[in-house]
Short mmCIF file of C-alpha atoms and ligand atoms in Angstrom, two decimals:
data_model
loop_
_atom_site.label_atom_id
_atom_site.label_comp_id
_atom_site.label_asym_id
_atom_site.label_seq_id
_atom_site.Cartn_x
_atom_site.Cartn_y
_atom_site.Cartn_z
CA MET A 961 226.83 204.38 292.72
CA ARG A 962 226.54 202.29 295.41
CA GLU A 963 226.22 198.67 295.42
CA ASP A 964 222.81 198.97 296.45
CA SER A 965 221.50 201.33 295.38
CA ALA A 966 222.01 199.70 291.47
CA THR A 967 219.17 197.59 291.63
CA CYS A 968 216.59 201.04 291.32
CA PHE A 969 219.16 201.72 288.48
CA PHE A 970 217.51 199.26 285.95
CA PRO A 971 213.53 199.13 287.60
CA SER A 972 211.23 198.73 285.31
CA SER A 973 213.92 196.55 283.35
CA GLU A 974 214.15 194.66 286.05
CA ILE A 975 210.30 194.04 286.51
CA VAL A 976 210.38 192.35 283.03
CA LEU A 977 213.12 189.99 284.61
CA PHE A 978 211.52 188.81 287.89
CA LEU A 979 208.03 187.96 286.33
CA PHE A 980 210.27 185.89 283.33
CA PRO A 981 210.30 182.53 284.98
CA LEU A 982 205.78 182.90 285.30
CA ILE A 983 206.22 184.27 281.29
CA HIS A 984 208.47 181.48 280.12
CA TYR A 985 206.54 178.57 281.64
CA THR A 986 203.27 180.09 280.90
CA PHE A 987 204.45 180.71 277.10
CA VAL A 988 207.00 177.81 277.00
CA ASN A 989 204.83 175.10 277.94
CA LEU A 990 201.50 175.75 276.64
CA PHE A 991 201.74 178.44 273.23
CA PRO A 992 203.53 177.56 269.92
CA GLU A 993 206.70 179.05 268.43
CA ARG A 994 205.36 182.53 267.36
CA LEU A 995 204.47 183.33 271.37
CA LYS A 996 208.55 182.09 271.96
CA PHE A 997 209.63 183.70 269.20
CA LEU A 998 208.12 187.81 270.78
CA LEU A 999 209.39 186.29 274.51
CA HIS A 1000 212.68 185.71 273.47
CA ARG A 1001 212.12 188.95 271.95
CA SER A 1002 210.68 190.96 274.91
CA ILE A 1003 213.60 189.41 276.60
CA ALA A 1004 215.88 190.62 273.84
CA MET A 1005 214.67 194.54 274.08
CA ALA A 1006 215.40 194.28 278.03
CA THR A 1007 218.05 193.45 277.74
CA GLU A 1008 218.78 196.03 274.53
CA ALA A 1009 217.15 198.41 278.29
CA ILE A 1010 220.07 197.72 279.82
CA LEU A 1011 222.39 198.27 277.51
CA GLN A 1012 221.43 201.80 276.33
CA ARG A 1013 221.90 202.93 280.11
CA LEU A 1014 224.77 201.61 281.41
CA ILE A 1015 225.45 203.97 277.71
CA THR A 1016 224.72 206.88 278.41
CA ASN A 1017 225.69 206.51 282.12
CA PRO A 1018 229.35 206.35 281.46
CA GLU A 1019 230.16 205.97 285.03
CA ARG A 1020 228.34 203.57 285.84
CA LEU A 1021 229.61 201.80 283.07
CA LYS A 1022 233.08 202.26 283.27
CA ASP A 1023 233.35 200.94 287.78
CA LEU A 1024 230.95 197.87 285.77
CA VAL A 1025 233.56 197.72 283.46
CA ASP A 1026 237.00 198.14 285.80
CA LYS A 1027 235.09 195.06 289.08
CA ALA A 1028 234.52 193.04 286.49
CA LYS A 1029 238.76 192.35 284.76
CA ASP A 1030 239.28 192.42 288.83
CA VAL A 1031 236.60 189.77 289.53
CA ALA A 1032 238.04 187.89 286.03
CA LEU A 1033 241.86 187.61 287.24
CA GLN A 1034 240.88 187.16 290.43
CA SER A 1035 239.10 184.23 290.08
CA GLY A 1036 241.92 183.25 287.48
CA MET A 1037 240.48 184.33 284.39
CA VAL A 1038 244.00 184.74 282.85
CA ILE A 1039 245.79 184.90 279.63
CA ARG A 1040 249.66 185.33 279.16
CA THR A 1041 250.10 188.96 276.87
CA LYS A 1042 251.13 188.87 272.98
CA GLU A 1043 253.78 190.66 273.54
CA LYS A 1044 255.30 187.95 275.82
CA PRO A 1045 253.42 184.77 275.02
CA ASN A 1046 255.95 182.99 276.77
CA SER A 1047 256.41 184.64 280.19
CA SER A 1048 254.20 184.59 282.92
CA GLU A 1049 255.74 187.36 284.10
CA VAL A 1050 253.12 189.31 282.69
CA VAL A 1051 249.34 188.33 282.08
CA THR A 1052 246.11 189.35 281.57
CA TYR A 1053 242.78 189.36 282.09
CA TYR A 1054 241.62 186.72 279.62
CA PRO A 1055 239.51 188.18 277.00
CA PHE A 1056 234.85 188.27 277.62
CA SER A 1057 232.13 189.60 276.94
CA LEU A 1058 230.66 191.85 279.94
CA PHE A 1059 226.84 190.61 279.35
CA PRO A 1060 226.22 186.82 278.77
CA THR A 1061 224.42 186.10 275.59
CA PRO A 1062 220.92 184.80 274.98
CA VAL A 1063 220.30 181.43 273.44
CA PRO A 1064 217.42 179.40 273.27
CA LYS A 1065 217.07 176.38 275.46
CA ALA A 1066 216.16 174.48 273.04
CA ALA A 1067 219.07 174.97 270.08
CA PHE A 1068 221.26 174.52 272.83
CA LEU A 1069 219.90 171.42 274.43
CA GLN A 1070 219.75 169.95 271.32
CA ALA A 1071 223.79 170.85 270.64
CA LEU A 1072 224.92 168.96 273.64
CA ALA A 1073 222.18 166.01 272.65
CA VAL A 1074 224.31 165.53 269.47
CA GLN A 1075 226.60 165.28 270.51
CA THR A 1076 227.42 161.89 271.30
CA HIS A 1077 226.53 161.12 268.09
CA PHE A 1078 228.95 163.07 267.40
CA ASN A 1079 232.03 161.47 268.52
CA THR A 1080 230.70 157.75 267.32
CA LEU A 1081 230.39 159.45 264.34
CA VAL A 1082 234.38 160.88 264.39
CA ASP A 1083 235.42 157.53 265.46
CA LYS A 1084 233.18 155.20 263.13
CA ILE A 1085 235.43 157.51 260.34
CA SER A 1086 238.07 157.68 261.18
CA GLN A 1087 238.78 153.81 261.64
CA ASP A 1088 237.14 153.47 258.06
CA PRO A 1089 240.28 153.70 255.23
CA ASP A 1090 238.32 153.42 252.01
CA PHE A 1091 235.81 156.02 252.67
CA LEU A 1092 238.43 158.85 254.07
CA GLU A 1093 240.67 158.01 250.54
CA GLU A 1094 238.33 158.26 248.36
CA ALA A 1095 236.21 161.55 250.82
CA LEU A 1096 240.17 162.75 250.66
CA ALA A 1097 240.75 161.90 246.61
CA SER A 1098 240.33 165.38 245.18
CA THR A 1099 241.79 167.35 248.38
CA ILE A 1100 244.86 165.60 248.88
CA GLN A 1101 245.63 166.07 244.96
CA ALA A 1102 245.47 170.17 245.88
CA ASP A 1103 246.43 169.71 248.77
CA ASP A 1104 249.59 168.92 250.56
CA PHE A 1105 248.91 169.71 253.96
CA THR A 1106 246.11 166.88 253.30
CA ALA A 1107 248.57 164.57 251.97
CA LYS A 1108 251.01 164.53 253.79
CA LEU A 1109 248.53 163.51 256.68
CA PHE A 1110 247.14 161.38 254.76
CA ASP A 1111 250.29 159.35 253.91
CA ILE A 1112 250.86 158.89 257.78
CA TYR A 1113 247.58 157.23 257.58
CA ARG A 1114 248.28 154.82 255.06
CA HIS A 1115 251.04 154.50 256.21
CA VAL A 1116 250.09 153.59 259.95
CA GLN A 1117 247.20 151.34 258.05
CA GLN A 1118 249.22 149.51 255.80
CA GLU A 1119 251.21 148.19 259.00
CA GLY A 1120 248.74 147.16 260.98
CA ARG A 1121 247.27 148.95 264.26
CA THR A 1122 248.89 148.15 267.58
CA GLN A 1123 247.45 149.86 269.61
CA PRO A 1124 243.97 149.20 270.35
CA ILE A 1125 242.49 152.19 272.84
CA VAL A 1126 241.75 155.34 270.57
CA VAL A 1127 240.94 158.21 272.74
CA GLY A 1128 238.78 161.81 271.62
CA LEU A 1129 238.44 164.79 271.77
CA LEU A 1130 235.89 166.84 270.41
CA ARG A 1131 234.26 169.89 270.52
CA SER A 1132 231.08 170.62 267.42
CA ASP A 1133 230.89 175.13 267.11
CA TYR A 1134 227.37 176.33 266.05
CA MET A 1135 225.72 179.48 265.56
CA LEU A 1136 222.18 180.04 265.30
CA ASP A 1137 220.95 180.33 261.81
CA GLN A 1138 218.41 183.66 261.69
CA GLY A 1139 215.15 182.08 259.04
CA GLU A 1140 213.32 183.30 256.75
CA CYS A 1141 210.25 183.63 258.68
CA ARG A 1142 212.63 184.47 262.26
CA THR A 1143 213.03 181.42 263.52
CA SER A 1144 216.45 179.61 264.05
CA SER A 1145 218.33 177.15 263.99
CA LEU A 1146 221.45 175.56 265.19
CA LYS A 1147 223.49 175.42 262.13
CA GLN A 1148 227.14 173.14 262.42
CA ILE A 1149 230.68 175.66 261.49
CA GLU A 1150 232.56 172.71 261.86
CA ILE A 1151 234.00 169.72 264.59
CA ASN A 1152 237.26 170.36 265.39
CA THR A 1153 239.22 167.14 266.43
CA ILE A 1154 243.22 168.00 266.80
CA SER A 1155 243.81 170.56 269.71
CA VAL A 1156 240.68 171.42 270.57
CA ALA A 1157 240.90 174.14 273.32
CA GLY A 1158 238.37 176.74 274.70
CA PHE A 1159 238.49 175.06 278.74
CA GLY A 1160 240.47 176.03 282.17
CA VAL A 1161 240.51 179.01 283.06
CA ILE A 1162 237.31 179.39 281.04
CA ASP A 1163 235.37 177.38 283.00
CA ARG A 1164 234.82 180.59 285.01
CA VAL A 1165 233.03 183.14 282.39
CA PRO A 1166 229.92 182.54 283.81
CA GLU A 1167 231.60 183.65 287.79
CA VAL A 1168 232.39 186.08 286.54
CA HIS A 1169 228.84 186.76 284.53
CA ARG A 1170 227.73 185.61 287.84
CA TYR A 1171 229.50 188.13 290.04
CA LEU A 1172 228.67 190.41 287.57
CA ARG A 1173 224.69 189.95 287.86
CA THR A 1174 224.60 190.32 291.99
CA CYS A 1175 226.68 193.23 291.53
CA ASN A 1176 224.18 194.90 288.61
CA SER A 1177 220.70 192.90 289.78
CA VAL A 1178 219.32 193.23 286.77
CA PHE A 1179 220.01 191.16 283.30
CA ILE A 1180 219.54 187.27 284.10
CA ILE A 1181 216.68 186.70 286.95
CA GLY A 1182 215.58 184.10 286.19
CA LEU A 1183 217.92 183.27 284.16
CA THR A 1184 219.86 180.63 283.86
CA LEU A 1185 223.96 180.82 283.91
CA PHE A 1186 225.65 177.62 283.60
CA ASN A 1187 229.04 176.37 285.77
CA GLN A 1188 230.56 173.72 284.17
CA GLY A 1189 233.62 172.26 285.19
CA ASN A 1190 234.37 171.43 281.84
CA CYS A 1191 238.29 170.88 282.35
CA LYS A 1192 237.74 168.13 285.16
CA SER A 1193 236.21 165.42 282.67
CA PHE A 1194 238.94 166.02 279.78
CA CYS A 1195 241.62 164.99 282.60
CA ARG A 1196 241.81 161.04 282.94
CA ALA A 1197 244.88 160.16 281.06
CA VAL A 1198 246.94 162.46 279.27
CA ILE A 1199 250.54 162.20 279.38
CA LEU A 1200 252.87 164.22 276.74
CA PHE A 1201 252.07 167.69 275.68
CA LEU A 1202 252.85 168.95 272.88
CA PHE A 1203 252.77 172.47 272.29
CA GLU A 1204 253.58 174.76 269.69
CA ASP A 1205 256.36 177.50 270.47
CA VAL A 1206 254.49 180.34 271.09
CA GLN A 1207 252.56 179.50 274.71
CA THR A 1208 250.07 181.65 275.46
CA SER A 1209 247.44 178.82 276.29
CA ILE A 1210 250.13 177.16 278.74
CA ILE A 1211 248.04 178.04 281.59
CA ASN A 1212 244.75 176.70 279.91
CA HIS A 1213 247.05 173.54 279.48
CA ARG A 1214 247.95 173.64 283.29
CA CYS A 1215 244.49 173.49 284.42
CA MET A 1216 244.33 169.78 282.88
CA GLU A 1217 248.46 169.93 284.05
CA LYS A 1218 247.33 170.07 287.75
CA GLU A 1219 243.60 167.73 286.81
CA LEU A 1220 246.42 165.31 286.40
CA CYS A 1221 248.72 165.73 288.65
CA ASN A 1222 245.45 165.54 290.93
CA ARG A 1223 245.56 161.77 289.75
CA ASN A 1224 248.59 160.71 289.98
CA ILE A 1225 249.55 160.90 286.32
CA PRO A 1226 253.21 162.41 285.23
CA VAL A 1227 253.50 165.17 282.96
CA ILE A 1228 255.36 166.91 280.56
CA ARG A 1229 256.25 168.91 277.90
CA ARG A 1230 258.36 169.06 274.91
CA LYS A 1231 257.67 170.53 271.67
CA PHE A 1232 258.02 168.27 267.91
CA GLU A 1233 261.59 169.16 267.51
CA ASP A 1234 262.38 167.42 270.91
CA VAL A 1235 260.73 164.04 270.26
CA SER A 1236 262.59 164.23 267.43
CA ARG A 1237 266.00 164.73 268.76
CA ARG A 1238 265.02 162.93 271.34
CA GLY A 1239 262.49 159.83 270.66
CA SER A 1240 262.75 156.39 269.78
CA LEU A 1241 260.24 154.24 269.88
CA ASP A 1242 261.89 150.26 270.83
CA ASP A 1243 260.91 147.08 269.22
CA ASP A 1244 257.27 146.81 270.80
CA LYS A 1245 256.69 150.29 269.41
CA LYS A 1246 257.24 151.72 273.32
CA LEU A 1247 257.83 154.91 272.43
CA PHE A 1248 260.54 157.10 275.01
CA VAL A 1249 260.95 160.69 274.58
CA ASP A 1250 264.17 161.10 276.80
CA GLY A 1251 264.08 158.03 278.34
CA LEU A 1252 260.78 158.27 279.24
CA GLU A 1253 257.95 156.09 277.65
CA VAL A 1254 254.55 158.05 276.73
CA ALA A 1255 251.66 156.35 277.30
CA VAL A 1256 249.74 159.30 276.02
CA VAL A 1257 250.20 161.89 273.10
CA TYR A 1258 248.42 165.14 273.76
CA TYR A 1259 248.51 166.94 270.46
CA ARG A 1260 248.14 171.38 271.28
CA THR A 1261 250.70 171.90 267.73
CA GLY A 1262 250.36 169.65 264.30
CA TYR A 1263 246.84 170.79 262.65
CA MET A 1264 248.82 174.66 260.76
CA PRO A 1265 251.36 172.97 258.04
CA ASN A 1266 253.68 175.67 259.87
CA HIS A 1267 253.76 173.60 262.64
CA TYR A 1268 256.28 170.92 260.62
CA THR A 1269 259.46 171.06 259.39
CA GLU A 1270 261.51 167.32 257.52
CA GLN A 1271 262.42 166.63 261.16
CA ALA A 1272 258.67 166.98 262.67
CA TRP A 1273 257.19 165.53 259.68
CA ASP A 1274 259.17 162.42 260.98
CA ALA A 1275 258.30 162.59 264.81
CA ARG A 1276 254.12 163.31 263.74
CA LEU A 1277 254.91 158.91 262.14
CA MET A 1278 257.15 157.96 264.92
CA MET A 1279 254.66 159.13 266.93
CA GLU A 1280 251.33 157.55 264.87
CA ARG A 1281 252.94 154.04 264.54
CA SER A 1282 254.77 153.93 268.42
CA LEU A 1283 251.83 152.02 270.98
CA ALA A 1284 250.94 155.25 273.25
CA VAL A 1285 247.87 156.03 272.40
CA LYS A 1286 247.13 159.88 270.79
CA LEU A 1287 244.58 161.97 271.17
CA PRO A 1288 243.91 161.74 268.43
CA ASP A 1289 245.18 159.76 265.71
CA ILE A 1290 245.78 160.69 262.91
CA GLY A 1291 242.12 159.59 261.39
CA THR A 1292 241.02 161.27 263.59
CA GLN A 1293 242.43 164.48 262.96
CA LEU A 1294 241.39 163.56 258.98
CA ALA A 1295 237.87 162.84 260.19
CA GLY A 1296 238.20 166.97 260.96
CA THR A 1297 239.29 167.74 257.83
CA LYS A 1298 236.24 170.47 255.75
CA LYS A 1299 235.86 167.91 253.12
CA VAL A 1300 234.59 165.33 255.18
CA GLN A 1301 232.71 167.37 256.31
CA GLN A 1302 231.07 167.74 253.27
CA VAL A 1303 230.84 164.77 252.24
CA LEU A 1304 228.98 163.91 254.93
CA SER A 1305 226.50 166.09 253.90
CA LYS A 1306 225.94 163.76 250.90
CA PRO A 1307 222.81 162.05 250.44
CA GLY A 1308 223.60 158.68 251.92
CA VAL A 1309 226.15 158.81 253.91
CA LEU A 1310 225.74 159.48 256.97
CA GLU A 1311 223.39 156.52 256.05
CA LYS A 1312 226.21 154.55 255.65
CA PHE A 1313 226.99 155.42 258.29
CA PHE A 1314 223.90 155.43 261.45
CA PRO A 1315 222.83 151.71 258.94
CA ASP A 1316 219.92 151.31 261.61
CA GLN A 1317 219.05 154.60 263.04
CA PRO A 1318 217.21 156.88 261.00
CA ARG A 1319 216.68 159.58 264.34
CA VAL A 1320 220.26 159.26 264.98
CA VAL A 1321 220.98 160.35 261.09
CA GLU A 1322 217.99 162.79 261.04
CA ARG A 1323 219.62 164.51 264.90
CA ILE A 1324 223.00 165.19 263.04
CA ARG A 1325 221.91 166.18 260.00
CA ALA A 1326 219.19 168.27 261.29
CA THR A 1327 222.78 170.65 261.70
CA PHE A 1328 224.15 170.81 258.33
CA ALA A 1329 225.05 173.80 256.71
CA GLY A 1330 224.22 173.58 253.24
CA LEU A 1331 227.65 172.11 251.99
CA TYR A 1332 229.47 172.13 248.30
CA THR A 1333 231.98 169.91 246.35
CA LEU A 1334 234.46 171.67 244.35
CA ASP A 1335 235.52 168.70 242.67
CA MET A 1336 236.28 168.79 239.09
CA GLY A 1337 233.16 168.96 237.40
CA LEU A 1338 229.24 169.76 237.14
CA GLU A 1339 228.30 169.24 240.03
CA GLY A 1340 231.50 171.51 240.60
CA ASP A 1341 230.86 173.54 238.47
CA LYS A 1342 227.21 174.68 239.47
CA THR A 1343 229.40 175.63 243.08
CA VAL A 1344 231.33 177.57 240.96
CA GLU A 1345 228.96 179.39 239.56
CA MET A 1346 226.12 179.27 242.68
CA ALA A 1347 229.66 181.30 244.51
CA LEU A 1348 230.09 183.41 242.09
CA ALA A 1349 226.82 184.99 241.53
CA ALA A 1350 225.87 185.63 245.52
CA PRO A 1351 229.36 185.20 246.93
CA ASP A 1352 228.02 187.05 250.30
CA GLN A 1353 224.98 184.23 250.51
CA PHE A 1354 228.24 181.46 251.48
CA VAL A 1355 232.58 180.93 253.05
CA LEU A 1356 234.74 179.46 250.84
CA LYS A 1357 237.54 177.31 253.17
CA PRO A 1358 240.83 175.66 252.59
CA GLN A 1359 241.73 172.95 254.69
CA ARG A 1360 243.64 175.04 257.56
CA GLU A 1361 241.99 174.92 260.90
CA GLY A 1362 242.84 177.53 264.23
CA GLY A 1363 240.90 180.82 262.39
CA GLY A 1364 241.62 182.85 259.56
CA ASN A 1365 241.74 181.26 256.17
CA ASN A 1366 238.42 181.22 254.88
CA ILE A 1367 237.00 183.60 252.14
CA TYR A 1368 235.21 185.84 252.53
CA GLY A 1369 232.65 188.32 249.53
CA SER A 1370 234.09 189.37 246.70
CA ASP A 1371 237.69 188.40 247.96
CA ILE A 1372 235.68 184.24 246.42
CA CYS A 1373 235.08 186.69 243.61
CA GLN A 1374 238.02 185.74 243.03
CA VAL A 1375 240.20 183.43 243.83
CA LEU A 1376 237.61 181.42 242.25
CA GLN A 1377 238.11 183.41 239.33
CA GLN A 1378 241.57 182.13 239.55
CA VAL A 1379 241.86 178.69 240.36
CA LYS A 1380 238.28 176.71 238.74
CA GLU A 1381 239.65 175.84 235.61
CA SER A 1382 242.01 173.76 237.60
CA THR A 1383 242.45 171.11 240.11
CA GLU A 1384 243.77 173.85 242.89
CA ARG A 1385 240.17 174.48 243.34
CA THR A 1386 239.32 170.99 244.66
CA ALA A 1387 241.70 172.04 248.10
CA TYR A 1388 238.27 173.85 248.94
CA ILE A 1389 234.05 173.68 249.69
CA LEU A 1390 231.81 176.17 249.40
CA MET A 1391 229.40 176.44 252.79
CA ASP A 1392 226.72 178.25 253.33
CA LYS A 1393 226.94 181.14 255.24
CA ILE A 1394 225.76 181.69 258.76
CA GLN A 1395 223.21 184.44 259.00
CA PRO A 1396 222.92 185.17 262.72
CA THR A 1397 220.71 188.11 264.80
CA PRO A 1398 223.52 190.50 266.10
CA VAL A 1399 223.33 190.69 270.06
CA GLN A 1400 224.69 193.55 271.17
CA ASN A 1401 226.99 193.07 274.08
CA TYR A 1402 231.00 194.95 275.03
CA MET A 1403 233.73 192.47 274.75
CA LEU A 1404 236.41 193.58 277.27
CA ARG A 1405 239.92 193.39 275.64
CA ARG A 1406 242.62 194.42 276.34
CA ASP A 1407 243.67 197.72 274.29
CA PHE A 1408 241.18 198.00 272.66
CA PRO A 1409 238.90 200.78 272.82
CA LEU A 1410 235.09 199.83 274.47
CA GLN A 1411 232.22 200.95 272.73
CA ILE A 1412 229.01 198.57 272.39
CA SER A 1413 229.52 196.35 269.60
CA ASN A 1414 226.47 194.38 267.61
CA CYS A 1415 227.86 190.47 268.17
CA ASP A 1416 227.47 186.80 266.40
CA SER A 1417 228.15 183.65 269.25
CA GLU A 1418 229.41 180.35 268.68
CA LEU A 1419 228.27 177.68 270.60
CA GLY A 1420 231.29 175.27 271.43
CA VAL A 1421 230.14 172.13 272.57
CA PHE A 1422 232.61 168.80 273.39
CA GLY A 1423 232.78 164.95 273.75
CA VAL A 1424 234.45 162.70 274.81
CA TYR A 1425 235.02 159.09 274.49
CA VAL A 1426 237.52 156.03 274.42
CA ARG A 1427 237.08 152.69 273.16
CA GLN A 1428 239.01 149.55 272.99
CA GLY A 1429 238.94 147.64 270.53
CA LYS A 1430 235.53 148.11 269.46
CA ASP A 1431 234.36 148.18 272.99
CA THR A 1432 233.00 151.71 273.75
CA VAL A 1433 234.00 152.54 277.06
CA MET A 1434 232.92 155.79 277.25
CA ASN A 1435 231.23 158.60 275.06
CA GLU A 1436 230.01 161.79 276.88
CA CYS A 1437 230.05 164.92 275.53
CA VAL A 1438 232.00 167.54 278.66
CA GLY A 1439 230.23 170.83 278.26
CA HIS A 1440 230.71 174.05 275.67
CA LEU A 1441 231.72 176.91 275.14
CA LEU A 1442 230.61 180.44 274.33
CA ARG A 1443 232.75 182.72 272.03
CA THR A 1444 230.78 186.13 270.60
CA LYS A 1445 232.65 188.67 267.43
CA SER A 1446 231.37 191.61 266.35
CA SER A 1447 228.75 190.97 263.87
CA GLU A 1448 231.77 193.48 261.70
CA VAL A 1449 233.93 190.55 261.60
CA SER A 1450 233.97 187.36 259.71
CA GLU A 1451 236.04 184.94 262.23
CA GLY A 1452 237.47 185.39 265.45
CA GLY A 1453 239.50 182.39 266.68
CA LEU A 1454 240.52 181.87 270.03
CA THR A 1455 244.04 182.40 269.32
CA THR A 1456 243.36 185.32 267.47
CA GLY A 1457 241.95 187.34 270.25
CA ILE A 1458 239.36 188.94 268.52
CA CYS A 1459 237.11 187.11 270.41
CA VAL A 1460 235.58 186.82 273.75
CA VAL A 1461 234.30 184.18 276.79
CA ASP A 1462 230.98 183.85 277.16
CA SER A 1463 229.39 182.79 278.82
CA PRO A 1464 225.04 181.69 277.14
CA LEU A 1465 222.37 182.70 279.58
CA LEU A 1466 219.91 180.51 278.72
CA LEU A 1467 216.15 181.54 277.48
P1 ADP B 893 237.99 176.85 261.39
O1 ADP B 893 239.08 175.49 261.65
O2 ADP B 893 239.97 178.07 261.00
O3 ADP B 893 238.30 177.29 263.22
P2 ADP B 893 236.06 177.12 260.77
O4 ADP B 893 234.98 175.79 260.12
O5 ADP B 893 235.49 177.32 262.21
O6 ADP B 893 237.83 177.34 260.37
O7 ADP B 893 235.70 179.08 260.48
C1 ADP B 893 236.13 180.02 261.52
C2 ADP B 893 235.83 181.00 261.64
O8 ADP B 893 234.77 181.60 260.97
C3 ADP B 893 233.97 180.10 262.45
O9 ADP B 893 234.44 180.89 264.18
C4 ADP B 893 232.92 181.75 261.99
O10 ADP B 893 233.87 182.46 262.93
C5 ADP B 893 233.72 181.37 260.35
N1 ADP B 893 232.41 180.40 260.10
C6 ADP B 893 233.21 179.27 260.10
N2 ADP B 893 231.85 179.40 259.22
C7 ADP B 893 231.08 180.07 259.26
C8 ADP B 893 230.17 180.81 258.46
N3 ADP B 893 229.64 179.34 257.27
N4 ADP B 893 229.08 180.85 258.30
C9 ADP B 893 229.17 182.11 258.88
N5 ADP B 893 230.75 182.33 259.84
C10 ADP B 893 231.79 181.27 259.67
MG1 MG B 894 236.36 176.84 264.17
#
């Protein structure tokens, strides 16, 4: 089929979407919530109609998919393969969705607007040893990994910090929970404070979707597709990239390195092992690796127990004690634990961090889903009972990052039955399960059959801040990331290959 005949391909859907700006203005500005819902529904139906037509025209679908992959490669949306993660001789396209996903504009803007408050919150927590000690007291009894991180934190606190500059690079993740009255609300999944991924080559997704729009000439007329240029916003002062053995994501790192290079900032890449063997502190606590002084340590590893050997723990302690700026420092990493997230949801806790700012507290709290303690005692016992009675409504979370660690459904009962009488249960927290409304899409992933799937999306919002002593020098929201996975799977981290990158189609 010729390109220019695409317009005739979906005429009715196109008319609906062509009229969208007008309808959108009328409904959104002049009518209340319920009508907005109806409008969103009609757009979703039009998109669905387009998808249905693609399903029944495999030739057209194949043509579009082939083009999509080529354009992704041409735009630089490439990733190393899982078979050869440490070689750039063979690369493939970064897994992505064929269509952008509709996201209500209000929720999207809400997530962007609250980001600077989350930046401030994480920064305050990282500087509050009493809070962290109390919040994590039960967790460090049961979870060896958190305990080891906490030991380093304590050590640095006791010795006294030498470096007044603190840099944070966060990503707060959200899903849209479909409430009973059919309105969706933005609910936070977690805040990532270490090795935050999701920028670099991925920034090109909107470009690919925009190109497909011109091929398809249908599905996003009148709606907003974002370009963001995340990567530029991140690269201000990074020097030592600490990376892990498997380097599938290196092409993303290279985007940052390129930005730093453009600013004449030299980057070195090393592993924990290298720092452990060839790193040292001088009398002023300056950190040297291979004879080079390190200004900033940027961790792209160090968030999972299997990233550490005994020597790696020693190297981590040395870097934390050093004068180098840490991205993140150990306190900031601990501020991103699931246990801290749960403690923050308790009444009065946010107020402690924002004593005279009830609006800020309200905005942050509005994004919290139900979070429940499993500490020993009555409250924790209640949580156990509640989870055992309705496991499908909850997610059981250990203090782990990186995806694939959470527990769902009947597995929750199995785990809780084993640990409920002992302090082992305090290694977990319980969270309400967010129930998003599925949206149909095609996920393009190498070696996976092409099929239409019901998908759930997760919106990540990036935040950056810099503090020097008591002065906040910078506090910004610097972009977003949309990830999409099949509704049939419980979770899909970027590195697990289960989810694809996507772009929001703002409604
Ligand atoms: P990790 O630190 O391993 O990324 P997350 O808390 O982000 O842990 O959970 C991993 C994934 O599990 C999320 O990306 C999301 O897909 C799913 N998930 C986590 N919490 C919830 C929840 N409360 N409701 C629904 N899905 C969730
Ligand atoms: Mg996550």
